[in-house]
Structures are given as structure tokens and as C-alpha cells.
Short mmCIF file of C-alpha atoms and ligand atoms in Angstrom, two decimals:
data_model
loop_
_atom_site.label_atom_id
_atom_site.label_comp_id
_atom_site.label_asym_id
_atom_site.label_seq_id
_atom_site.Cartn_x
_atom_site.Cartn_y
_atom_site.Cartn_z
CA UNK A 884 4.60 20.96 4.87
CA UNK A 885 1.31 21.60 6.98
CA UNK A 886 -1.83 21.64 5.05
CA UNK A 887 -5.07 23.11 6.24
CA UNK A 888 -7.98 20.63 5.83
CA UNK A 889 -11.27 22.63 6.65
CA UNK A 890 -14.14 19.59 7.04
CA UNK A 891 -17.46 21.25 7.61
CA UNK A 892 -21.13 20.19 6.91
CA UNK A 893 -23.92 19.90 8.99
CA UNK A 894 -24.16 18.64 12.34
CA UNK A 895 -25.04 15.22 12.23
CA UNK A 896 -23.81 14.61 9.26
CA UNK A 897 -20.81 12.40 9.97
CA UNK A 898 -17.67 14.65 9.70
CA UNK A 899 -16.68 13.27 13.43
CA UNK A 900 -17.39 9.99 12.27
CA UNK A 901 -15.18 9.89 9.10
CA UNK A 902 -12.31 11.92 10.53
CA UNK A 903 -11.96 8.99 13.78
CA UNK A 904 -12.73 6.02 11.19
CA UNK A 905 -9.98 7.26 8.64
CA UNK A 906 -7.36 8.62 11.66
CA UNK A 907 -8.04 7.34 14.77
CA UNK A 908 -8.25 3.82 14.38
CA UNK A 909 -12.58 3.81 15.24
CA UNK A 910 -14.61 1.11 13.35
CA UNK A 911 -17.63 2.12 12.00
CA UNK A 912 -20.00 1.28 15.06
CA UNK A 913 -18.14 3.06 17.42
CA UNK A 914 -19.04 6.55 15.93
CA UNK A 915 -22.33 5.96 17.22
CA UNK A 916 -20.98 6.89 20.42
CA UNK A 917 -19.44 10.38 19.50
CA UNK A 918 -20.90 13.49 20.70
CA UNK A 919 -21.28 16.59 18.85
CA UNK A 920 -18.49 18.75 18.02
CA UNK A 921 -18.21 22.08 20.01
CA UNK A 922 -16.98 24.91 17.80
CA UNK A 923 -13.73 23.58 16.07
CA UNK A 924 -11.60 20.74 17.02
CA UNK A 925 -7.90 20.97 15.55
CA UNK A 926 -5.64 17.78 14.68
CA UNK A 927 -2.48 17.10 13.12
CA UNK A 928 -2.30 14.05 11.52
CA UNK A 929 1.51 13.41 10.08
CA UNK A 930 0.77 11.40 6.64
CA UNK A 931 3.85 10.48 4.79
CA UNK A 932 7.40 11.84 6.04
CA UNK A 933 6.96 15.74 5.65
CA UNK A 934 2.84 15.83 4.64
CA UNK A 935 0.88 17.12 7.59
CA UNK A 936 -2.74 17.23 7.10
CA UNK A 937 -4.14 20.38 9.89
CA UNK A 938 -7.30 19.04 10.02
CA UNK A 939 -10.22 21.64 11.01
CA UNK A 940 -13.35 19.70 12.51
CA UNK A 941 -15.88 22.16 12.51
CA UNK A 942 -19.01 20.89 14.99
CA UNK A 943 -22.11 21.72 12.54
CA UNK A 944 -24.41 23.29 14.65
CA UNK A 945 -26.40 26.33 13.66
CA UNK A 946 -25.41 28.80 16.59
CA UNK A 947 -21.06 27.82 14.83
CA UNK A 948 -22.10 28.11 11.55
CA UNK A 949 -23.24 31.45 12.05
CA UNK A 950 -20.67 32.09 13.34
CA UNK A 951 -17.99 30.31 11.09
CA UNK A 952 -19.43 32.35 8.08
CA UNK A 953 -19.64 36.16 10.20
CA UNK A 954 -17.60 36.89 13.15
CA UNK A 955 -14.61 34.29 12.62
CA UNK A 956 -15.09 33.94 8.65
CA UNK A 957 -11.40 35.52 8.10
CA UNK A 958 -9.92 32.87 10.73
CA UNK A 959 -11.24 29.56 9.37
CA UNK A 960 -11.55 30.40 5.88
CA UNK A 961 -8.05 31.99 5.40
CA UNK A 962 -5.53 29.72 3.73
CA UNK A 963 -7.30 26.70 3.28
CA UNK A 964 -5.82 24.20 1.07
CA UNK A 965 -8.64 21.60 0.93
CA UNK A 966 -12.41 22.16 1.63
CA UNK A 967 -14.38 18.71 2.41
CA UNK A 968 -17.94 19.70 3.09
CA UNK A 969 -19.97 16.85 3.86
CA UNK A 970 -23.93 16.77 3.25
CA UNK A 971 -26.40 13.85 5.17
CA UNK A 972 -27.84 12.12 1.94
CA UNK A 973 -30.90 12.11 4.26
CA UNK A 974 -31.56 15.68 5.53
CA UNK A 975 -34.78 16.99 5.83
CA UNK A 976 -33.44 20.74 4.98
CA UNK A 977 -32.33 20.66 2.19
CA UNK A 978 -32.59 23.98 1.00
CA UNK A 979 -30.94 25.04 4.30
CA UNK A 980 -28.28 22.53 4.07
CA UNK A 981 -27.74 24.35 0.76
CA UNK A 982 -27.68 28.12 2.24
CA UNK A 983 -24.89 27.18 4.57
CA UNK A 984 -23.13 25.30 1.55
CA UNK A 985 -23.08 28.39 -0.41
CA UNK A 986 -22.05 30.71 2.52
CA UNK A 987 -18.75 28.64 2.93
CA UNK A 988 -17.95 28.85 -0.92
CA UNK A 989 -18.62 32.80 -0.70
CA UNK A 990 -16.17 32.54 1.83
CA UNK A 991 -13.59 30.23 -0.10
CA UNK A 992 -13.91 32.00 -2.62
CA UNK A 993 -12.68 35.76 -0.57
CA UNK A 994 -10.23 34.09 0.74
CA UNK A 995 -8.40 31.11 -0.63
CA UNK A 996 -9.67 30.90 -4.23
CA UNK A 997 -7.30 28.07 -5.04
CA UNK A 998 -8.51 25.09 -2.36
CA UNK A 999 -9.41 22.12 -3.76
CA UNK A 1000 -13.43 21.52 -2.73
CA UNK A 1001 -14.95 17.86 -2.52
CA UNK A 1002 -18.06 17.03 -1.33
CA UNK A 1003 -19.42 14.13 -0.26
CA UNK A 1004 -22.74 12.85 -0.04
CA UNK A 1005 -22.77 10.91 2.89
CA UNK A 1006 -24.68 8.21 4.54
CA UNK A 1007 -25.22 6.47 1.40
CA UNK A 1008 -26.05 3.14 2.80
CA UNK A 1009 -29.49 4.80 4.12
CA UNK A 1010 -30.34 5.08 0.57
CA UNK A 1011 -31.74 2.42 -1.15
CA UNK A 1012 -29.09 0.45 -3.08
CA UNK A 1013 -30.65 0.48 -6.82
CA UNK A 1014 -31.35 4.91 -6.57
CA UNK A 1015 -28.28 5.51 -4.64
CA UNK A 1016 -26.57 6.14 -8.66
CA UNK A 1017 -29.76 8.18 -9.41
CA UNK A 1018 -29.71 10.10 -6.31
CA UNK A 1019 -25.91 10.69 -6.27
CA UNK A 1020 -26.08 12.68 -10.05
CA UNK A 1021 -29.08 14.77 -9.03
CA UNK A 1022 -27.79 16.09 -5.78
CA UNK A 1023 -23.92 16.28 -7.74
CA UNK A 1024 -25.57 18.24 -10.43
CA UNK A 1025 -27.24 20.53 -7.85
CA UNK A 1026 -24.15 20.83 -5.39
CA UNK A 1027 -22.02 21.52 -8.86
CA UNK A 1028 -24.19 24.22 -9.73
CA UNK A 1029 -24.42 26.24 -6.79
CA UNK A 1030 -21.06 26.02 -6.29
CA UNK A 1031 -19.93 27.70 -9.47
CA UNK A 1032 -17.61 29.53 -10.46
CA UNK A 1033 -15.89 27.42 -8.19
CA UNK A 1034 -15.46 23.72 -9.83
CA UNK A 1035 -15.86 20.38 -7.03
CA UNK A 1036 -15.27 16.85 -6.86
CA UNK A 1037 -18.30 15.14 -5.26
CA UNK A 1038 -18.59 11.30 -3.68
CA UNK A 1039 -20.87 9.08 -2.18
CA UNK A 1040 -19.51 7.81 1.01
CA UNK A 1041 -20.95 5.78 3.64
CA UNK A 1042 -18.94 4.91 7.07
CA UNK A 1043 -20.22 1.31 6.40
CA UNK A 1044 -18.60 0.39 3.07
CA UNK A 1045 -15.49 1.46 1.35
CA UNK A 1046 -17.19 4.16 -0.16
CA UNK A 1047 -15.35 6.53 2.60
CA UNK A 1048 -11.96 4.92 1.28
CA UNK A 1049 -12.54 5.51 -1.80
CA UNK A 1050 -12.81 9.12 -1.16
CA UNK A 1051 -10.45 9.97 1.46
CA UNK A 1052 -7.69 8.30 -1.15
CA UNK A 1053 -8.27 10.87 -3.62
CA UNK A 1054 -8.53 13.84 -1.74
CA UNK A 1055 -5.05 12.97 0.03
CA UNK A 1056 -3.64 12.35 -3.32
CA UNK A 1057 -4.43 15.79 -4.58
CA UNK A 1058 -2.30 16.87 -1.65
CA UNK A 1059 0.85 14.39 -2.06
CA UNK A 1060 3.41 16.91 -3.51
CA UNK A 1061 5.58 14.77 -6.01
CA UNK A 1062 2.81 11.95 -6.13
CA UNK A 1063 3.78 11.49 -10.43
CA UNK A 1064 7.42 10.96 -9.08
CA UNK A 1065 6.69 8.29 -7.01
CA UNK A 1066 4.18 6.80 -9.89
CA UNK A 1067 7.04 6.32 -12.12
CA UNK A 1068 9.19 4.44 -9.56
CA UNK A 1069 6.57 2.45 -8.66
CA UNK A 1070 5.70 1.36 -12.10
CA UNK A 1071 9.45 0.22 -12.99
CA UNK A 1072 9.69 -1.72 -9.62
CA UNK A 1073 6.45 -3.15 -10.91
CA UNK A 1074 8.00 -4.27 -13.93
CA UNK A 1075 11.17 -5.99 -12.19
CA UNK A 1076 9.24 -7.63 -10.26
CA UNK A 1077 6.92 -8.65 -13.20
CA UNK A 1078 3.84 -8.57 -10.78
CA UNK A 1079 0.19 -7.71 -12.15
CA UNK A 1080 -0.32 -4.83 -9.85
CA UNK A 1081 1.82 -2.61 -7.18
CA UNK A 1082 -0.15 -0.58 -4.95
CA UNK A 1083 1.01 1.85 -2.22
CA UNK A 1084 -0.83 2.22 1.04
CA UNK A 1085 -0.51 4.88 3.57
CA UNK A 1086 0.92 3.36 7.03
CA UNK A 1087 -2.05 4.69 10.02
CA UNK A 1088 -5.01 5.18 7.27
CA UNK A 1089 -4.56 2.35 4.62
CA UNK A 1090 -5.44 4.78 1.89
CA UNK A 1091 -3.72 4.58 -1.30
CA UNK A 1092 -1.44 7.00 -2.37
CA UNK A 1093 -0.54 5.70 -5.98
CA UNK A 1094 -0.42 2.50 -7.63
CA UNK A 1095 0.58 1.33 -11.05
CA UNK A 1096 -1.48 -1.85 -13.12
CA UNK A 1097 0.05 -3.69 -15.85
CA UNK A 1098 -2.62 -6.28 -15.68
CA UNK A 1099 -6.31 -4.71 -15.80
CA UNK A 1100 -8.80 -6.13 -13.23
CA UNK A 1101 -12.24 -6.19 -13.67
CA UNK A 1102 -12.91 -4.61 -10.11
CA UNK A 1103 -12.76 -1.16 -10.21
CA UNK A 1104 -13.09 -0.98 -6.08
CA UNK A 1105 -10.50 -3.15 -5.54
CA UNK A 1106 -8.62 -0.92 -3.47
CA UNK A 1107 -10.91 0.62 -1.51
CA UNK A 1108 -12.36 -2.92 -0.59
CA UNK A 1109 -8.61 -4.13 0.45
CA UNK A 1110 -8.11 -0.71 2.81
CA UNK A 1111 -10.90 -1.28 4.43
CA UNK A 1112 -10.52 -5.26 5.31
CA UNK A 1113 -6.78 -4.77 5.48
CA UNK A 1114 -7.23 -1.49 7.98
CA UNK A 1115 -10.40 -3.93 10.31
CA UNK A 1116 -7.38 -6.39 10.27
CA UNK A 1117 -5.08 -4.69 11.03
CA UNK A 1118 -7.05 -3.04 14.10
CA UNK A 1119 -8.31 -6.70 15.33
CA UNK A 1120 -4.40 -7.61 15.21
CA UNK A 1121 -3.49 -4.26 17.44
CA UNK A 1122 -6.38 -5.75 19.92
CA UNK A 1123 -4.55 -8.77 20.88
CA UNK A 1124 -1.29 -6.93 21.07
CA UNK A 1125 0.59 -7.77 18.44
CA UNK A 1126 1.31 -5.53 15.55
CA UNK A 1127 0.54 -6.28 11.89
CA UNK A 1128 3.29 -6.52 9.60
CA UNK A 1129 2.47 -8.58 6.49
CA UNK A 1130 1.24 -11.01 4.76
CA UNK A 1131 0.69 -13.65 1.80
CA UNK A 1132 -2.36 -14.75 0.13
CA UNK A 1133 -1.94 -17.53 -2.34
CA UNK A 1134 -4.47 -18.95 -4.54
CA UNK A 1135 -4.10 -21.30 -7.10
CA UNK A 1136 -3.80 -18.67 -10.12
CA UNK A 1137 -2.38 -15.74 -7.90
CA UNK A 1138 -0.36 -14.58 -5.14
CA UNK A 1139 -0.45 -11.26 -3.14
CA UNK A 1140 2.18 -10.23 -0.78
CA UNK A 1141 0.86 -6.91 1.69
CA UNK A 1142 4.34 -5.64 3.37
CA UNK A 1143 5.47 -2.88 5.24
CA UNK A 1144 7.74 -0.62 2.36
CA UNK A 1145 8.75 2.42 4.42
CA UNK A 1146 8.09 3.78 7.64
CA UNK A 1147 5.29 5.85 6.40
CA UNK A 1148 3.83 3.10 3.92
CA UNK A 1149 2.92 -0.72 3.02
CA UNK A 1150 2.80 -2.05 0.06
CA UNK A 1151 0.73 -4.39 -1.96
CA UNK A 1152 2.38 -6.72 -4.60
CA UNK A 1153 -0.45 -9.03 -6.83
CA UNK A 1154 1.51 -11.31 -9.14
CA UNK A 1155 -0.53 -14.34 -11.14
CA UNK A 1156 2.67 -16.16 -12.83
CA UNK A 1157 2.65 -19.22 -10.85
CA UNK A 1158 6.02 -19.93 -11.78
CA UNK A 1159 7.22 -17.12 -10.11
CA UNK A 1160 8.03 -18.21 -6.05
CA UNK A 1161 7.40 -16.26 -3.73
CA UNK A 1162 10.59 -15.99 -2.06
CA UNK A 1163 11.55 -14.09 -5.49
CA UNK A 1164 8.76 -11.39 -4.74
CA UNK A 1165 10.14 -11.16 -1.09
CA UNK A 1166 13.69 -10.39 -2.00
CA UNK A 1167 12.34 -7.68 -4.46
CA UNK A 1168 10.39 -5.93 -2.08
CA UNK A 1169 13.30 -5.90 1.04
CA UNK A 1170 15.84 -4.08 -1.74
CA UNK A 1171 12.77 -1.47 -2.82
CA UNK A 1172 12.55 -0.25 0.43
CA UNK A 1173 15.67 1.70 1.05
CA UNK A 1174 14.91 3.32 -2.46
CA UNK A 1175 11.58 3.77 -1.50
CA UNK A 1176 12.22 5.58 1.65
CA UNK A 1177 14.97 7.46 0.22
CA UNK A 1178 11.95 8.69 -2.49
CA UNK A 1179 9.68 9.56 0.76
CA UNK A 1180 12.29 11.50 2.23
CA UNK A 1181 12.61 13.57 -1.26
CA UNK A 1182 16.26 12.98 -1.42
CA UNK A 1183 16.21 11.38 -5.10
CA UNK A 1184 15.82 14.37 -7.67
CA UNK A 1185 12.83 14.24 -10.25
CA UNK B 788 16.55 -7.01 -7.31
CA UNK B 789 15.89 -10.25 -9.13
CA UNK B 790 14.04 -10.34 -12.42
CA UNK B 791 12.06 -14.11 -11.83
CA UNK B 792 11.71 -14.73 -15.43
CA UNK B 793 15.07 -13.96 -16.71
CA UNK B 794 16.99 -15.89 -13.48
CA UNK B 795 14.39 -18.88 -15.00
CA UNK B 796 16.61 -18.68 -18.29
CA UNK B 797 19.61 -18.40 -16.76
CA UNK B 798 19.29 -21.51 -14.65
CA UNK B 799 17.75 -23.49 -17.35
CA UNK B 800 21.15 -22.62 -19.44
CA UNK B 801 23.01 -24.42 -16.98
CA UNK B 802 21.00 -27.62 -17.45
CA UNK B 803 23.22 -29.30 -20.23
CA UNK B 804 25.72 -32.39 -19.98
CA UNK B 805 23.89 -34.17 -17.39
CA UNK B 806 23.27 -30.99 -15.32
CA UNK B 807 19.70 -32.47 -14.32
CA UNK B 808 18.22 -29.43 -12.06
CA UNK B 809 19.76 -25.40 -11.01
CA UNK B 810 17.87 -23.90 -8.07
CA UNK B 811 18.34 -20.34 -6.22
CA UNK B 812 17.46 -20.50 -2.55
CA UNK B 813 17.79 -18.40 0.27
CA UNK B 814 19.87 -19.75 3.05
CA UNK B 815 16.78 -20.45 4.85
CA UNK B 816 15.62 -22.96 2.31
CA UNK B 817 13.42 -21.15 0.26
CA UNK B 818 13.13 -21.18 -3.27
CA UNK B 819 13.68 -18.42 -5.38
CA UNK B 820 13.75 -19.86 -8.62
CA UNK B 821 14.70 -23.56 -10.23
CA UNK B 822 15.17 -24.93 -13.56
CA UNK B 823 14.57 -28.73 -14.41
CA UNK B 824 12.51 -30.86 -12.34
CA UNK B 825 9.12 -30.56 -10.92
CA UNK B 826 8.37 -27.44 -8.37
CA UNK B 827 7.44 -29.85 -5.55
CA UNK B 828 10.88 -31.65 -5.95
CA UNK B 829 12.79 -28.42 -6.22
CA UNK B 830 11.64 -27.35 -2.93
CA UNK B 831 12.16 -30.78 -1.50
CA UNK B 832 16.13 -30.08 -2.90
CA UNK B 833 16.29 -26.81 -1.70
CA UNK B 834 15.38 -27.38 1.77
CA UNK B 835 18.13 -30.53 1.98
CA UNK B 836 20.69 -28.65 0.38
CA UNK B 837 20.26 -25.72 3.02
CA UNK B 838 20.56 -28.13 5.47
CA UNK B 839 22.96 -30.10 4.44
CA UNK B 840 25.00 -26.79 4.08
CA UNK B 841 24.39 -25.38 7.13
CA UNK B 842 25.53 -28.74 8.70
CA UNK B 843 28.83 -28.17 7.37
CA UNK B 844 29.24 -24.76 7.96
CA UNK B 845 28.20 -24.98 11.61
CA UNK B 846 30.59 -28.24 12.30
CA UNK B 847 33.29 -28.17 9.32
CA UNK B 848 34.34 -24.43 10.50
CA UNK B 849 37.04 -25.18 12.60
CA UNK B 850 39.33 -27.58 10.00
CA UNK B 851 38.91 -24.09 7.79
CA UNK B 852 38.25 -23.31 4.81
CA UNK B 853 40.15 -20.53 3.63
CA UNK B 854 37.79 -18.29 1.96
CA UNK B 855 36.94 -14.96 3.63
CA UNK B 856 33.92 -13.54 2.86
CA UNK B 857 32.45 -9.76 2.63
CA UNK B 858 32.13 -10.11 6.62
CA UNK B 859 35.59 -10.60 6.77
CA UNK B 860 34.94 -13.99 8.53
CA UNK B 861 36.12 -17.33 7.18
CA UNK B 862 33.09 -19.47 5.56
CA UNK B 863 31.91 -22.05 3.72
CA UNK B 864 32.17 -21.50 -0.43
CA UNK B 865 31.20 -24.61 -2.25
CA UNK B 866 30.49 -28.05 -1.27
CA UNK B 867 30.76 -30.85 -3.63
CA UNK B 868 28.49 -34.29 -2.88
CA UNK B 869 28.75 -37.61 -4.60
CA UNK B 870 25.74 -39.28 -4.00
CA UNK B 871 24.56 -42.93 -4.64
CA UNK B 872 22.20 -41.63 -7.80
CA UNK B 873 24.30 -38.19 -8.66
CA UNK B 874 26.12 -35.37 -7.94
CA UNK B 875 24.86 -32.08 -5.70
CA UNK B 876 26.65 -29.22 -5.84
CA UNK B 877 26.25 -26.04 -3.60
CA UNK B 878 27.70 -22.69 -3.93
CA UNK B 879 27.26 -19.54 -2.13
CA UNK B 880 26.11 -16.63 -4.05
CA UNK B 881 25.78 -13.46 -2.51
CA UNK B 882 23.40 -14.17 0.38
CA UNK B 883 21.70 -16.76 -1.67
CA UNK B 884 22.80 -20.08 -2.86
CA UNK B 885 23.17 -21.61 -5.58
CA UNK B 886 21.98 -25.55 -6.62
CA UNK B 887 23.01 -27.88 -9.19
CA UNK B 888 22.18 -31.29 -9.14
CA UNK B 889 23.54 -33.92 -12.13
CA UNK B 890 23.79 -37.31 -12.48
CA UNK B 891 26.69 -39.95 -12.02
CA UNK B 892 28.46 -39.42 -15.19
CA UNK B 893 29.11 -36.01 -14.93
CA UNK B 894 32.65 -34.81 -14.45
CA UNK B 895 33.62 -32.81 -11.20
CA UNK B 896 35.36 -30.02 -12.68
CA UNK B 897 32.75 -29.61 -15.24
CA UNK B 898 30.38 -29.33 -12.56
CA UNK B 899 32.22 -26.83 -10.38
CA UNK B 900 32.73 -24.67 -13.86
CA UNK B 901 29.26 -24.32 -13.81
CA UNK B 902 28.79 -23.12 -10.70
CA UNK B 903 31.59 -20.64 -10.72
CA UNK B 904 30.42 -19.41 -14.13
CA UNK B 905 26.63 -19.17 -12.66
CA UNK B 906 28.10 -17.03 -10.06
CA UNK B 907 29.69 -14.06 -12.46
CA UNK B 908 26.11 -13.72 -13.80
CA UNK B 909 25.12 -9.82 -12.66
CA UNK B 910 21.73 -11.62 -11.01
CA UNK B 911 23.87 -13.22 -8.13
CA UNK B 912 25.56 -9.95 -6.81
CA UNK B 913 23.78 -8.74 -4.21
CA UNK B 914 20.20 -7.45 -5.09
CA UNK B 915 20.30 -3.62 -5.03
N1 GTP C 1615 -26.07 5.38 8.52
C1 GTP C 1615 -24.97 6.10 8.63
N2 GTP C 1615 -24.72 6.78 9.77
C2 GTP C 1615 -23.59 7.51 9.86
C3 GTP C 1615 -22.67 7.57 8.79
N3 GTP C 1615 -21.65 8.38 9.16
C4 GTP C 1615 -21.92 8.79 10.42
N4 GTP C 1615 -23.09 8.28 10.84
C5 GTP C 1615 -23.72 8.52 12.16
O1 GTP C 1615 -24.06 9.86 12.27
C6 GTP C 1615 -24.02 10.28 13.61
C7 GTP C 1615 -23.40 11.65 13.76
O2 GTP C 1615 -22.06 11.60 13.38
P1 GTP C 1615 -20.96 12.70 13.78
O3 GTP C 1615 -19.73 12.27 13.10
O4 GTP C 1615 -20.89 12.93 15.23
O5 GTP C 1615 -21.51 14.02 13.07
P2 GTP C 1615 -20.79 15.42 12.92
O6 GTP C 1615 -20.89 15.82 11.51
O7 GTP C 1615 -19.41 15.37 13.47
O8 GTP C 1615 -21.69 16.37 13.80
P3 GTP C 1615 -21.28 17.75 14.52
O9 GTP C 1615 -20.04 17.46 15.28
O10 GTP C 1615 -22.42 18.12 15.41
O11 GTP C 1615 -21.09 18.75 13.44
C8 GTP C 1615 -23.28 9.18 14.39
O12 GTP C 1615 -24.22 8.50 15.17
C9 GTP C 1615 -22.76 8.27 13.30
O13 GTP C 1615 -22.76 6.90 13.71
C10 GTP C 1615 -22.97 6.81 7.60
O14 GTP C 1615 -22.23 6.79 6.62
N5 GTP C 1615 -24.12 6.12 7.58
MG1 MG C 1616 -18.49 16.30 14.98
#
């Protein structure tokens, strides 16, 4: 199932940045050595067994856009299934970022009404941390606005935090076909296994695709926070050639187990009954995985 | 797959008539669950009962036992010590095994009833 991912915005804005950080394995500081994008730069990127995101990288430059919007407009904006346009928090053109903005939803809006649009407001971390709510609602409000009748989902992102985690999770969930299917297995094995929390994490990207809480937690960026320091891990373990696989952190009043579940995803396991051992929690995840993977593969009906 | 808190109850049953301590452990030593005793004893157990298993396995193979198991290959089922302060007994189940430890007094048969009534219990089959 190949979906087209159409990420636009203007140049300098970070779509190169984002894309590498969230596919190809870059840290944040190495973005500062990509160049700009020339015209449109196509990737596949396989995410779960049969989910592959065609991801359309489309270098912002005046002389493209132009072009983007009149001579190829039928080409790029045909059959899109998710729109990410992405707007420098900092611009000095505002009003021209905005122009371009509302020439691509003209264009959505001809031809391929039903993509999903999010926007993100990027390069947060320039603003300063006590406005960056403030600034966030006015320019959502204004984005939201201009954008009608179509509706959009807007974030704050920022390369340097797990702001962009945050975001990239839920636009790939809107595109998991059968994502409430796999919620519902996931919340019984979290139940057997009487742990606090289950979440799923995509394999390459470490975002999540679904998770299911039976004990609330009081941090509501938990997950974003452990993709990111999970994904720099798992990087810094790829450096000295050895491959991550899992692990176990054990406090005195919890215990969280980050394994591999299927070939496509880990899996994250928090449990705080101290009575519970850990080799208990191991044995439960090996026998989820062929079920699991059997799930990925879509060979269990709904 | 194992439900920890009701395996908990079901070893804690089998603590009666001078049953002291049941433990689950994988054949590596771990513990999976344990009833009776403190946890830093039960994993203390659970590694010398591995081992002490294993040692018999490896070297008591070729006077045979005759018990065949899903491999089709001849292994070790139970093993039955009387030690100076009690009794240890140590029972494959599944791929796990399973522990009992119980004082002097208590009677052998009564303590390999236990174990083979421990082992009907659903938890035991292999996890699925
Ligand atoms: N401070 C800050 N800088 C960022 C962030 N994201 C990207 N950058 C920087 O922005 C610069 C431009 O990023 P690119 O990803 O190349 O921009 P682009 O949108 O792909 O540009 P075009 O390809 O020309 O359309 C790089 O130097 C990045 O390091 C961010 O969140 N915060
Ligand atoms: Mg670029």
C-alpha cells in the first residue's frame, strides 16, 4: 500500500532536516550540513510490513514553487494522501509564506480533496520558551483560517527536542490502516501481562504507532521523550557496530523492558508491581511476538 | 503467556504441610515467580536448583531415565533431594521448572504429588 506524502514549505524551513532526522538515521546537528533541495526529491520509506510512505521532498525555493503550483500543479498535487507543509516559526515573510500556503491548498483542494493536511510550525526552539504556547495559537488560528474549507492539524516542532516526534507519530498513525485492530490486541496483552503501560514503536523511526495505558502518568510527552533518547541510542549503538536489541531499566518502584516485537516494531513494556520478576515480563513478550507479527502481516481477521 | 499474579496464587497454594517455598524458573536460573520465602532467597534457590539440575542432566543421562520428552529425546523429569535441613524437589514443566522446597518431616510421595499436581495447572503448558 504506497502512500503519497507531499512535504512542502519554504526553503529553509527544515523539511530536509526532519525527513533525514525521522528516516535516515541524521541527528539533529548534522542537518546543518544539508544543502538545498533541487526541485523534488522522491523516497520510499517501507514503515510497517505493507505501509509505504512515497515521500515527496519538495526543495522550497521560489523559482519550484512557481512552478509546483502552475506548470506541474496536476503532477505533484494529484493523489496525495497526506500534505505536511512546514512554516519557519521565524520567517521574515510572512505574508508570502502565507500566499504560497494558500496556493498549495487551492491545489489540494482540485485535486485530492480528501488528504489529510498538518502543519507544523517549525523551529520552535528559536522562540523563546515562555511565548512559544502564545505564538503557536496565533499562527494555528491564522494557518486554520486560511486554510478553510479545508480543516488541518497544526504542531510545533523543533529538530532539537521531541517536539518533531511528537508529530511525525501522529501523522503516521492517521495512515496505519487497521491501527484500532492492533489497539485492542495490544491492550489485552497489556492486561496479561498486568504491566502499567504497552507501547508500540516503529522499527527504523522509533515513532509510536499505538499504545494502550492502564496506569495514567503524569507526563504527557512521555513518548516522544523515550523515541527520541531511545532512537540517539540506538544510533550511538549502530556507531560502534553492534546493533541494538533491548533492554531493562529497573528502579526501585518500576521496571521497563524496550524489546524488539516484530520485524517491523519494538516494544515498550512499563510495569511498577515489584513483585512481578522480570523473567515473567520476558516470557510474555517472546509468545506476543508471533501473534504480533501474524497481526502486522494482516493475517488475523478484525 | 503467564499471568504473574495468578501463577503467585497458585504457588502459594502449594505451600501447605511443610511445603516451605514453590518457585518457577527458567532453565537458565531465572525467576519467574516464587511463593514463601524472601525474593533474595528465592533467587538464591533458583539459581542452585538450575544447577544442580543441569548437573544431573548433563552427567546422569547415560544410566537413563526413561522419560521422552516433546523432542523425542530421553531427559531428565524430576529429581528428588534429601538434604541435611529439608527436602528440594525439581520438576520440569514445559520449558520451565518447577521448585518446591519443604522441610524434614515431609513425606516423599506427598511431595512428588505436589509437584505432579502443580504441573496439570493450564499455566505450566507451554506459554502460547
Ligand atoms: N534552529 C533550528 N534550525 C533548524 C530546525 N530544523 C532545521 N533547521 C535548520 O534549517 C536549515 C535548513 O534546513 P533544510 O532541511 O535544508 O531546509 P529545507 O526546508 O529542506 O529547504 P529547501 O530544501 O531549500 O526547501 C538547516 O541548517 C537546519 O539545521 C529547527 O527545528 N530548529
Ligand atoms: Mg530540502
Amino acid at each position: 500500500m504506497k502512500k503519497k506524502v507531499l512535504l512542502m514549505g519554504k526553503s529553509g524551513s527544515g523539511k530536509t532536516s526532519m525527513r533525514s532526522i525521522i528516516f535516515a538515521n541524521y541527528i539533529a546537528r548534522d542537518t546543518r550540513r544539508l544543502g538545498a533541495t533541487i526541485d523534488v526529491e522522491h523516497s520510499n520509506v517501507r514503515f510497517l510490513g505493507n505501509l509505504v510512505l512515497n515521500l515527496w521532498d519538495c526543495g522550497g525555493q521560489e523559482v519550484f514553487m512557481e512552478n509546483y503550483i502552475a506548470a506541474q500543479r496536476d503532477h505533484i498535487f494529484r493523489n496525495v494522501e497526506v500534505l505536511i507543509y512546514v512554516f519557519d516559526v521565524e520567517s521574515r515573510e510572512y505574508e508570502r509564506d502565507m500566499h504560497y500556503f494558500q496556493s498549495c491548498i487551492d491545489a489540494i483542494l482540485q485535486n485530492s480533496k480528501d488528504a489529510r493536511i498538518f502543519c507544523l510550525i517549525h523551529k520552535m526552539d528559536l522562540v523563546q520558551e515562555e511565548q512559544r504556547d502564545l505564538v503557536f495559537q496565533e499562527r494555528e488560528t491564522d494557518i486554520k483560517r486560511r486554510s478553510a474549507p479545508l480543516g488541518i492539524t497544526a504542531f510545533g516542532t523543533s529538530i532539537w527536542d521531541e517536539t518533531l516526534y511528537k508529530a511525525w507519530s501522529s501523522i503516521v498513525y492517521s495512515l496505519i490502516p487497521n491501527v484500532r485492530h492492533l489497539e485492542a490486541h495490544l491492550d489485552s496483552f497489556c492486561s496479561i501481562c498486568e504491566a502499567d503501560e504497552v507501547v508500540l514503536f516503529e522499527r527504523t523511526t522509533f515513532l509510536v504507532i499505538s499504545h494502550s495505558t492502564h496506569k495514567e502518568h503524569a507526563d504527557i510527552h512521555r513518548f516522544e521523550k523515550v523515541s527520541n533518547i531511545i532512537k540517539q541510542f540506538k544510533l550511538s549503538c549502530s556507531k560502534s557496530q553492534a546493533q541494538f536489541q533491548c533492554m531493562e531499566v529497573r528502579a526501585d518502584d518500576f521496571a521497563v523492558f524496550i524489546d524488539v516485537l516484530t520485524p517491523n516494531t519494538y516494544v515498550m513494556v512499563v510495569m511498577s508491581d515489584p513483585t512481578i520478576q522480570s523473567a515473567a515480563t520476558l516470557i510474555n513478550i517472546a509468545a506476543a511476538r508471533s501473534h504480533f507479527h501474524r497481526i502486522e502481516q494482516g493475517q488475523i481477521a478484525r | 503467556m503467564l499471568k504473574p499474579k495468578a501463577i503467585a496464587q497458585v504457588l502459594a497454594q502449594v505451600n501447605t504441610a511443610g511445603v516451605k517455598a514453590t518457585l518457577l524458573l527458567n532453565p537458565d536460573g531465572s525467576l519467574i515467580s516464587f511463593a514463601g520465602w524472601s525474593e533474595r532467597e528465592a533467587r538464591v534457590l533458583a539459581a542452585v536448583a538450575s544447577n544442580v539440575w543441569f548437573a544431573y542432566e548433563r552427567h546422569g543421562r547415560p544410566a537413563g531415565s526413561e522419560v521422552i520428552n516433546e523432542d523425542g529425546k530421553e531427559s531428565l523429569q524430576d529429581l528428588i533431594l534429601e538434604c541435611e535441613a529439608g527436602k528440594l524437589c525439581v520438576s520440569r514443566a514445559s520449558k520451565m521448572l518447577l521448585c518446591l522446597v519443604a522441610d524434614e518431616e515431609t513425606e516423599w510421595g506427598l511431595l512428588k504429588a505436589k509437584v505432579i499436581g502443580n504441573n496439570g495447572y493450564a499455566f505450566v503448558r507451554h506459554p502460547t
